[in-house]
Structure formats: C-alpha cells, structure tokens
CSV table of C-alpha atoms in Angstrom, one decimal:
chain,number,residue,atom,x,y,z
A,89,MET,CA,-235.0,82.5,74.2
A,90,ALA,CA,-233.1,79.4,74.5
A,91,PHE,CA,-232.8,77.5,77.8
A,92,SER,CA,-230.2,75.1,78.9
A,93,ARG,CA,-231.0,71.6,79.9
A,94,PRO,CA,-232.8,71.8,83.4
A,95,ASP,CA,-231.2,70.3,86.4
A,96,ILE,CA,-234.5,68.6,87.2
A,97,HIS,CA,-237.3,68.0,84.8
A,98,VAL,CA,-240.6,67.1,86.7
A,99,THR,CA,-243.9,65.8,85.3
A,100,ILE,CA,-247.0,65.4,87.4
A,101,LEU,CA,-248.2,62.0,86.2
A,102,GLY,CA,-251.2,61.6,88.6
A,103,SER,CA,-252.7,64.5,90.6
A,104,GLY,CA,-255.6,62.7,92.0
A,105,THR,CA,-256.6,59.9,94.4
A,106,CYS,CA,-258.1,56.5,94.6
A,107,VAL,CA,-261.5,58.0,93.4
A,108,PRO,CA,-261.8,57.1,89.6
A,109,SER,CA,-261.5,60.2,87.4
A,110,LEU,CA,-261.1,60.8,83.8
A,111,LYS,CA,-259.2,64.1,84.8
A,112,ARG,CA,-256.8,62.9,87.4
A,113,SER,CA,-254.9,59.6,87.8
A,114,ALA,CA,-253.8,58.6,91.2
A,115,CYS,CA,-250.6,59.7,92.8
A,116,ALA,CA,-247.4,59.7,90.8
A,117,VAL,CA,-244.6,62.2,90.0
A,118,LEU,CA,-241.8,61.7,87.4
A,119,ALA,CA,-238.5,63.4,87.8
A,120,ARG,CA,-235.5,63.3,85.6
A,121,ALA,CA,-232.1,64.4,87.1
A,122,GLY,CA,-228.7,63.8,85.8
A,123,SER,CA,-228.7,60.2,84.5
A,124,GLU,CA,-231.6,59.1,86.8
A,125,THR,CA,-235.2,58.8,86.0
A,126,LEU,CA,-237.1,58.8,89.2
A,127,LEU,CA,-240.7,57.8,89.8
A,128,PHE,CA,-242.4,58.9,93.0
A,129,ASP,CA,-245.4,56.7,93.8
A,130,ALA,CA,-247.3,54.5,91.4
A,131,GLY,CA,-251.0,54.8,91.7
A,132,PRO,CA,-253.6,53.4,89.2
A,133,GLY,CA,-253.0,55.0,85.8
A,134,THR,CA,-249.2,55.6,86.2
A,135,LEU,CA,-248.0,53.4,83.4
A,136,ARG,CA,-250.2,54.9,80.9
A,137,ARG,CA,-249.3,58.4,82.1
A,138,LEU,CA,-245.6,57.5,81.8
A,139,LEU,CA,-246.1,56.7,78.1
A,140,GLU,CA,-248.0,59.9,77.6
A,141,ALA,CA,-245.1,61.7,79.1
A,142,GLY,CA,-242.8,60.1,76.6
A,143,THR,CA,-241.1,57.6,79.0
A,144,THR,CA,-241.0,53.9,79.0
A,145,ILE,CA,-241.0,51.7,82.1
A,146,PHE,CA,-237.5,50.5,81.2
A,147,GLU,CA,-236.1,54.1,81.6
A,148,VAL,CA,-237.3,54.3,85.2
A,149,THR,CA,-234.2,53.8,87.4
A,150,HIS,CA,-235.8,54.3,90.8
A,151,LEU,CA,-239.3,53.9,92.2
A,152,PHE,CA,-239.9,55.8,95.5
A,153,LEU,CA,-242.9,54.7,97.4
A,154,SER,CA,-244.1,57.3,100.1
A,155,HIS,CA,-246.2,54.4,101.7
A,156,PHE,CA,-248.0,51.3,100.6
A,157,HIS,CA,-251.7,52.5,100.3
A,158,PRO,CA,-253.1,51.3,96.9
A,159,ASP,CA,-253.5,54.8,95.5
A,160,HIS,CA,-249.7,55.2,95.8
A,161,SER,CA,-248.5,51.6,95.0
A,162,ALA,CA,-251.2,49.8,93.0
A,163,GLU,CA,-249.1,49.7,89.8
A,164,VAL,CA,-246.0,48.2,91.3
A,165,VAL,CA,-247.3,44.8,90.2
A,166,PRO,CA,-248.1,45.8,86.6
A,167,LEU,CA,-244.7,47.6,86.5
A,168,LEU,CA,-242.8,44.4,87.6
A,169,PHE,CA,-244.9,42.2,85.4
A,170,ALA,CA,-244.6,44.4,82.3
A,171,THR,CA,-240.7,44.7,82.9
A,172,LYS,CA,-240.5,40.9,82.9
A,173,TYR,CA,-242.7,40.3,79.8
A,174,PRO,CA,-242.2,40.0,76.9
A,175,ASP,CA,-238.5,40.9,76.9
A,176,VAL,CA,-236.8,41.7,80.2
A,177,SER,CA,-233.6,42.3,78.3
A,178,ARG,CA,-234.9,45.8,77.5
A,179,ARG,CA,-234.1,46.8,81.1
A,180,ARG,CA,-230.4,47.8,80.9
A,181,HIS,CA,-230.0,48.6,84.7
A,182,PRO,CA,-231.6,47.5,87.9
A,183,LEU,CA,-234.9,48.9,89.1
A,184,THR,CA,-234.4,50.2,92.7
A,185,ILE,CA,-237.4,50.5,94.8
A,186,VAL,CA,-237.1,52.9,97.8
A,187,ALA,CA,-239.6,53.1,100.7
A,188,GLY,CA,-239.9,53.2,104.4
A,189,LYS,CA,-239.6,50.4,106.8
A,190,GLY,CA,-241.6,47.3,105.7
A,191,LEU,CA,-240.7,47.4,102.0
A,192,SER,CA,-239.3,43.8,102.0
A,193,ASN,CA,-242.4,42.6,103.7
A,194,PHE,CA,-244.5,44.5,101.2
A,195,TYR,CA,-242.6,42.9,98.3
A,196,ASN,CA,-242.7,39.5,99.8
A,197,GLY,CA,-246.4,39.8,100.2
A,198,LEU,CA,-246.7,40.5,96.5
A,199,LYS,CA,-244.7,37.5,95.7
A,200,ASN,CA,-247.0,35.4,97.9
A,201,VAL,CA,-249.9,36.5,95.8
A,202,TYR,CA,-248.4,36.7,92.3
A,203,GLY,CA,-245.5,34.3,92.5
A,204,ASP,CA,-242.9,34.3,89.8
A,205,TRP,CA,-244.8,36.8,87.7
A,206,VAL,CA,-243.3,39.7,89.8
A,207,VAL,CA,-239.9,38.2,90.3
A,208,LEU,CA,-237.3,39.8,88.0
A,209,PRO,CA,-234.0,38.1,87.1
A,210,ALA,CA,-231.2,38.2,89.5
A,211,GLY,CA,-229.6,41.6,89.7
A,212,LEU,CA,-232.5,43.5,88.2
A,213,LEU,CA,-234.3,44.5,91.2
A,214,LYS,CA,-232.9,46.2,94.4
A,215,LEU,CA,-234.9,47.2,97.5
A,216,ILE,CA,-233.8,50.0,99.8
A,217,GLU,CA,-235.6,50.8,103.1
A,218,MET,CA,-235.2,54.3,104.4
A,219,ASP,CA,-235.1,55.1,108.1
A,220,ASP,CA,-238.6,55.8,109.3
A,221,THR,CA,-237.4,57.3,112.7
A,222,GLY,CA,-235.5,60.4,111.4
A,223,PRO,CA,-233.7,61.9,108.4
A,224,ASP,CA,-231.9,59.5,105.9
A,225,THR,CA,-229.8,60.5,102.8
A,226,ARG,CA,-228.6,58.3,100.0
A,227,GLN,CA,-226.4,59.3,97.0
A,228,LEU,CA,-227.3,58.5,93.4
A,229,ASP,CA,-225.5,59.6,90.3
A,230,GLY,CA,-225.3,63.3,90.8
A,231,VAL,CA,-228.3,63.4,93.0
A,232,ALA,CA,-228.8,63.3,96.8
A,233,VAL,CA,-232.0,61.7,98.0
A,234,SER,CA,-233.2,62.5,101.4
A,235,SER,CA,-236.3,61.3,103.4
A,236,MET,CA,-238.1,62.2,106.6
A,237,PRO,CA,-240.9,60.4,108.4
A,238,MET,CA,-244.3,61.8,107.7
A,239,ALA,CA,-247.6,61.8,109.8
A,240,HIS,CA,-249.8,59.2,107.9
A,241,ASN,CA,-248.8,55.5,108.0
A,242,PRO,CA,-246.1,54.0,110.1
A,243,GLU,CA,-243.9,53.6,107.0
A,244,SER,CA,-244.8,57.0,105.4
A,245,VAL,CA,-241.8,59.1,104.3
A,246,GLY,CA,-241.5,62.3,102.2
A,247,PHE,CA,-238.6,62.6,99.8
A,248,ARG,CA,-236.2,65.4,98.7
A,249,ILE,CA,-233.9,65.2,95.7
A,250,GLU,CA,-231.1,67.7,95.4
A,251,THR,CA,-228.6,68.1,92.6
A,252,ARG,CA,-224.9,69.1,93.0
A,253,SER,CA,-225.8,72.6,91.9
A,254,GLY,CA,-228.3,72.9,94.8
A,255,VAL,CA,-231.6,72.6,92.9
A,256,ALA,CA,-234.1,70.8,95.1
A,257,MET,CA,-237.5,69.2,94.7
A,258,VAL,CA,-239.6,67.9,97.6
A,259,TYR,CA,-242.4,65.4,97.4
A,260,SER,CA,-244.6,65.1,100.6
A,261,GLY,CA,-246.5,61.9,99.9
A,262,ASP,CA,-249.5,61.7,102.3
A,263,THR,CA,-249.2,63.4,105.6
A,264,ASP,CA,-250.8,65.5,108.2
A,265,TYR,CA,-249.0,68.7,109.4
A,266,THR,CA,-245.6,67.8,110.8
A,267,GLU,CA,-242.5,69.9,111.4
A,268,ASN,CA,-240.5,67.1,109.6
A,269,LEU,CA,-242.2,68.2,106.3
A,270,VAL,CA,-241.1,71.8,107.0
A,271,ALA,CA,-237.5,70.7,107.6
A,272,LEU,CA,-237.6,68.5,104.5
A,273,ALA,CA,-238.9,71.3,102.2
A,274,ARG,CA,-236.6,74.0,103.6
A,275,GLY,CA,-235.6,76.2,100.7
A,276,ALA,CA,-236.8,73.8,98.0
A,277,ASP,CA,-237.2,75.2,94.5
A,278,LEU,CA,-240.2,73.0,94.0
A,279,PHE,CA,-242.5,71.7,96.7
A,280,ILE,CA,-245.1,69.1,95.5
A,281,CYS,CA,-247.5,68.9,98.5
A,282,GLU,CA,-250.6,66.8,99.1
A,283,SER,CA,-253.8,68.9,99.8
A,284,ALA,CA,-256.4,66.1,99.8
A,285,LEU,CA,-259.5,67.9,100.8
A,286,PRO,CA,-260.7,71.5,101.4
A,287,ASP,CA,-260.1,73.2,104.8
A,288,ASP,CA,-263.7,72.4,106.0
A,289,LEU,CA,-263.4,68.7,105.2
A,290,LYS,CA,-260.1,68.1,107.0
A,291,VAL,CA,-259.4,64.5,107.9
A,292,LYS,CA,-256.7,62.9,110.1
A,293,GLY,CA,-253.5,62.0,108.2
A,294,HIS,CA,-253.9,64.6,105.4
A,295,LEU,CA,-253.2,68.2,104.7
A,296,THR,CA,-255.6,70.9,103.5
A,297,PRO,CA,-254.8,73.9,101.2
A,298,SER,CA,-254.2,76.3,104.2
A,299,LEU,CA,-252.0,73.7,106.1
A,300,ALA,CA,-250.0,73.0,102.9
A,301,GLY,CA,-249.6,76.7,102.6
A,302,GLU,CA,-248.3,77.0,106.2
A,303,VAL,CA,-245.7,74.4,105.5
A,304,ALA,CA,-244.6,76.1,102.3
A,305,ARG,CA,-244.4,79.5,104.1
A,306,LYS,CA,-242.4,78.2,107.0
A,307,ALA,CA,-240.1,76.3,104.7
A,308,GLY,CA,-239.5,79.2,102.4
A,309,VAL,CA,-240.1,77.2,99.1
A,310,SER,CA,-239.8,78.9,95.7
A,311,LEU,CA,-242.9,77.2,94.1
A,312,LEU,CA,-245.7,75.3,95.8
A,313,VAL,CA,-247.8,72.7,93.8
A,314,LEU,CA,-250.9,71.2,95.4
A,315,THR,CA,-251.6,67.6,94.5
A,316,HIS,CA,-253.4,64.4,95.6
A,317,LEU,CA,-256.8,66.3,95.1
A,318,TYR,CA,-260.1,64.5,95.9
A,319,PRO,CA,-263.0,65.6,93.7
A,320,GLU,CA,-264.2,68.0,96.4
A,321,CYS,CA,-261.1,70.1,95.7
A,322,ASP,CA,-262.3,70.7,92.1
A,323,LEU,CA,-265.6,72.2,93.5
A,324,THR,CA,-263.7,74.6,95.9
A,325,ASP,CA,-261.4,77.5,95.4
A,326,ILE,CA,-258.4,75.8,97.1
A,327,GLU,CA,-256.0,78.5,95.8
A,328,LYS,CA,-257.9,81.0,97.9
A,329,GLU,CA,-257.8,78.7,100.9
A,330,CYS,CA,-254.1,78.3,100.4
A,331,ARG,CA,-253.6,82.0,100.3
A,332,LYS,CA,-254.8,82.3,103.9
A,333,THR,CA,-251.3,81.1,104.9
A,334,TYR,CA,-249.1,81.4,101.9
A,335,ALA,CA,-248.4,84.3,99.5
A,336,GLY,CA,-245.8,82.9,97.3
A,337,PRO,CA,-245.8,81.3,93.8
A,338,MET,CA,-248.1,78.3,93.7
A,339,LYS,CA,-250.0,76.1,91.2
A,340,ILE,CA,-252.7,73.5,91.4
A,341,ALA,CA,-251.4,70.3,89.9
A,342,TYR,CA,-253.0,68.5,86.9
A,343,ASP,CA,-251.9,65.4,85.1
A,344,LEU,CA,-249.0,65.9,82.7
A,345,MET,CA,-248.1,69.3,84.0
A,346,THR,CA,-244.4,69.8,83.8
A,347,VAL,CA,-241.9,72.0,85.8
A,348,GLU,CA,-238.3,72.5,84.8
A,349,LEU,CA,-235.8,73.5,87.5
A,350,SER,CA,-232.3,74.9,87.0
A,351,ALA,CA,-229.9,76.9,89.0
A,352,GLY,CA,-230.3,79.8,86.5
A,353,ASN,CA,-234.0,79.6,86.0
A,354,PRO,CA,-235.6,77.6,88.9
A,355,ASN,CA,-239.3,77.9,88.1
A,356,ARG,CA,-239.9,77.6,84.4
A,357,MET,CA,-243.2,75.9,83.8
A,358,THR,CA,-244.6,74.4,80.7
A,359,PHE,CA,-248.2,73.1,80.2
A,360,PRO,CA,-249.4,70.4,77.9
A,361,SER,CA,-252.5,70.8,76.0
A,362,THR,CA,-255.7,70.0,77.8
A,363,THR,CA,-257.9,69.3,74.8
C-alpha cells in the first residue's frame, strides 16, 4: 500500500540520558515538517545519530533546547564547530536556536570558553528566547511552534509543532507533573514524553511511567512514546507501570525509531533494524 509524504516525520535520535550507554544516546529528537528540519535537544551522541538517520548538520534549520543541562545541550558546541569547519558555505540558511529565557547568556558563556570556534559568520546564527512564564507561539514555514514552561529548570520549556493540516507533535523535555504539559499535549497525534525512572524511584523534576501516562490520558493524545530512560527503566516493566493510568497506544522509545504523522494516517510507525 502506498503512502503519501507524511506531514511530520519523526526520528528518536537519543532515548537515553547522561549515563553512557551503547544502546541509548542522550536526549534528541529529529522532526521534518514542511521545508523545516527541526532538532529537539542535542545531548551527547546526537551528531552521530543524525548521520545514521540520513541527515547532515547543514540540513538542520532549527535547534530547540528544552533546557541547558548537558544531557540535552552538550553537542551544541560540536554542532557549531562542525558547521564552521571546514566549509561553512555548506550551510545555505541560518541555524536558529530556540530555547527559554537565558539562551543568550548560555551562548555567550560558550563564547567565553571557546571563543571564535563557536561563532558563525554574520547572518548564519539566530537566537530566539521563548516566554518562560506562559504560552508562546512562533510561525515557521508551514509549521507553528508553541512552548509552555515545564517543571524542571527555570528555563525549561516543552515544545509543540503543528502543521496547517492540524497534525501535531509534542516534546516534553524534562519536567515533573504539571498541568502546563497537559495543556501543551492536548489532542496531539504524537506525545514524546520523558519517563526518566520507574515509579518507585521517582525524583523531583522528572516524570515516571504512570505520571507520563496520566498526562497522556488527560491530554487525549493519539500515541504516547516514553523516552529519556535511565538504565533502571530497562530493568523494569515500564509499560505495565504506564498502563496504571493510560490505556491508549504507546511505545517505549529506542534510538532511530521513526514515526510518520499525517492527517490521513496519523500513527504509521517504522522500525529500523536493531542488529
């Protein structure tokens, strides 16, 4: 059966955390929507996973940082450095970095450490700070990007992208339970939600499988994908824990898993070889 081009094509680049793992890279999600190639977070291993997903750094139009912890932002420096050398002319459009309040200070701090090595030529880098006190929406080429403050770091935000046809993907970033996440994920076709640790290992600032399921249920999402998984999650039946609160379609993320979303067929999933 032939399928038309999806409205949003999503690849989980990194489903893990800061803990080194041969199975899971740190947090990163790639989404292609319209003419935009969007990268959500850039933890360690992201640039390699991009290549494995068939995408070069020069294709990325926007980098969205949910917050500035290293497992979400450590490859910003390699991304900028690799963009500049050896041939920055390969970047045909500016790279736009989007994050919560403090992005300019974050970038200036990188420049204080690395100097000119992370400074792109004039016009090739743009910084956008989203409102960290309430909802904020920006329009890209055929895609609306919305954010809401999350319960993690002061600058933490979750992101929602929605096409003109109404297809929507939500990425939570790191967060504890918050009604802001329920509002952001309302009716989403795909909800990529952090579920850092099993229920009995709950820590402040992070969700567990049952809490992620509660958000998904309240928001009425079409498909829940649990990600940002510490090694303890691989030793626990986290799907069973999620089912305490959520009965809908769900999947546990793994690196290079893809999901294709379209108005006519919102939850077609494809799976790369794991061998």
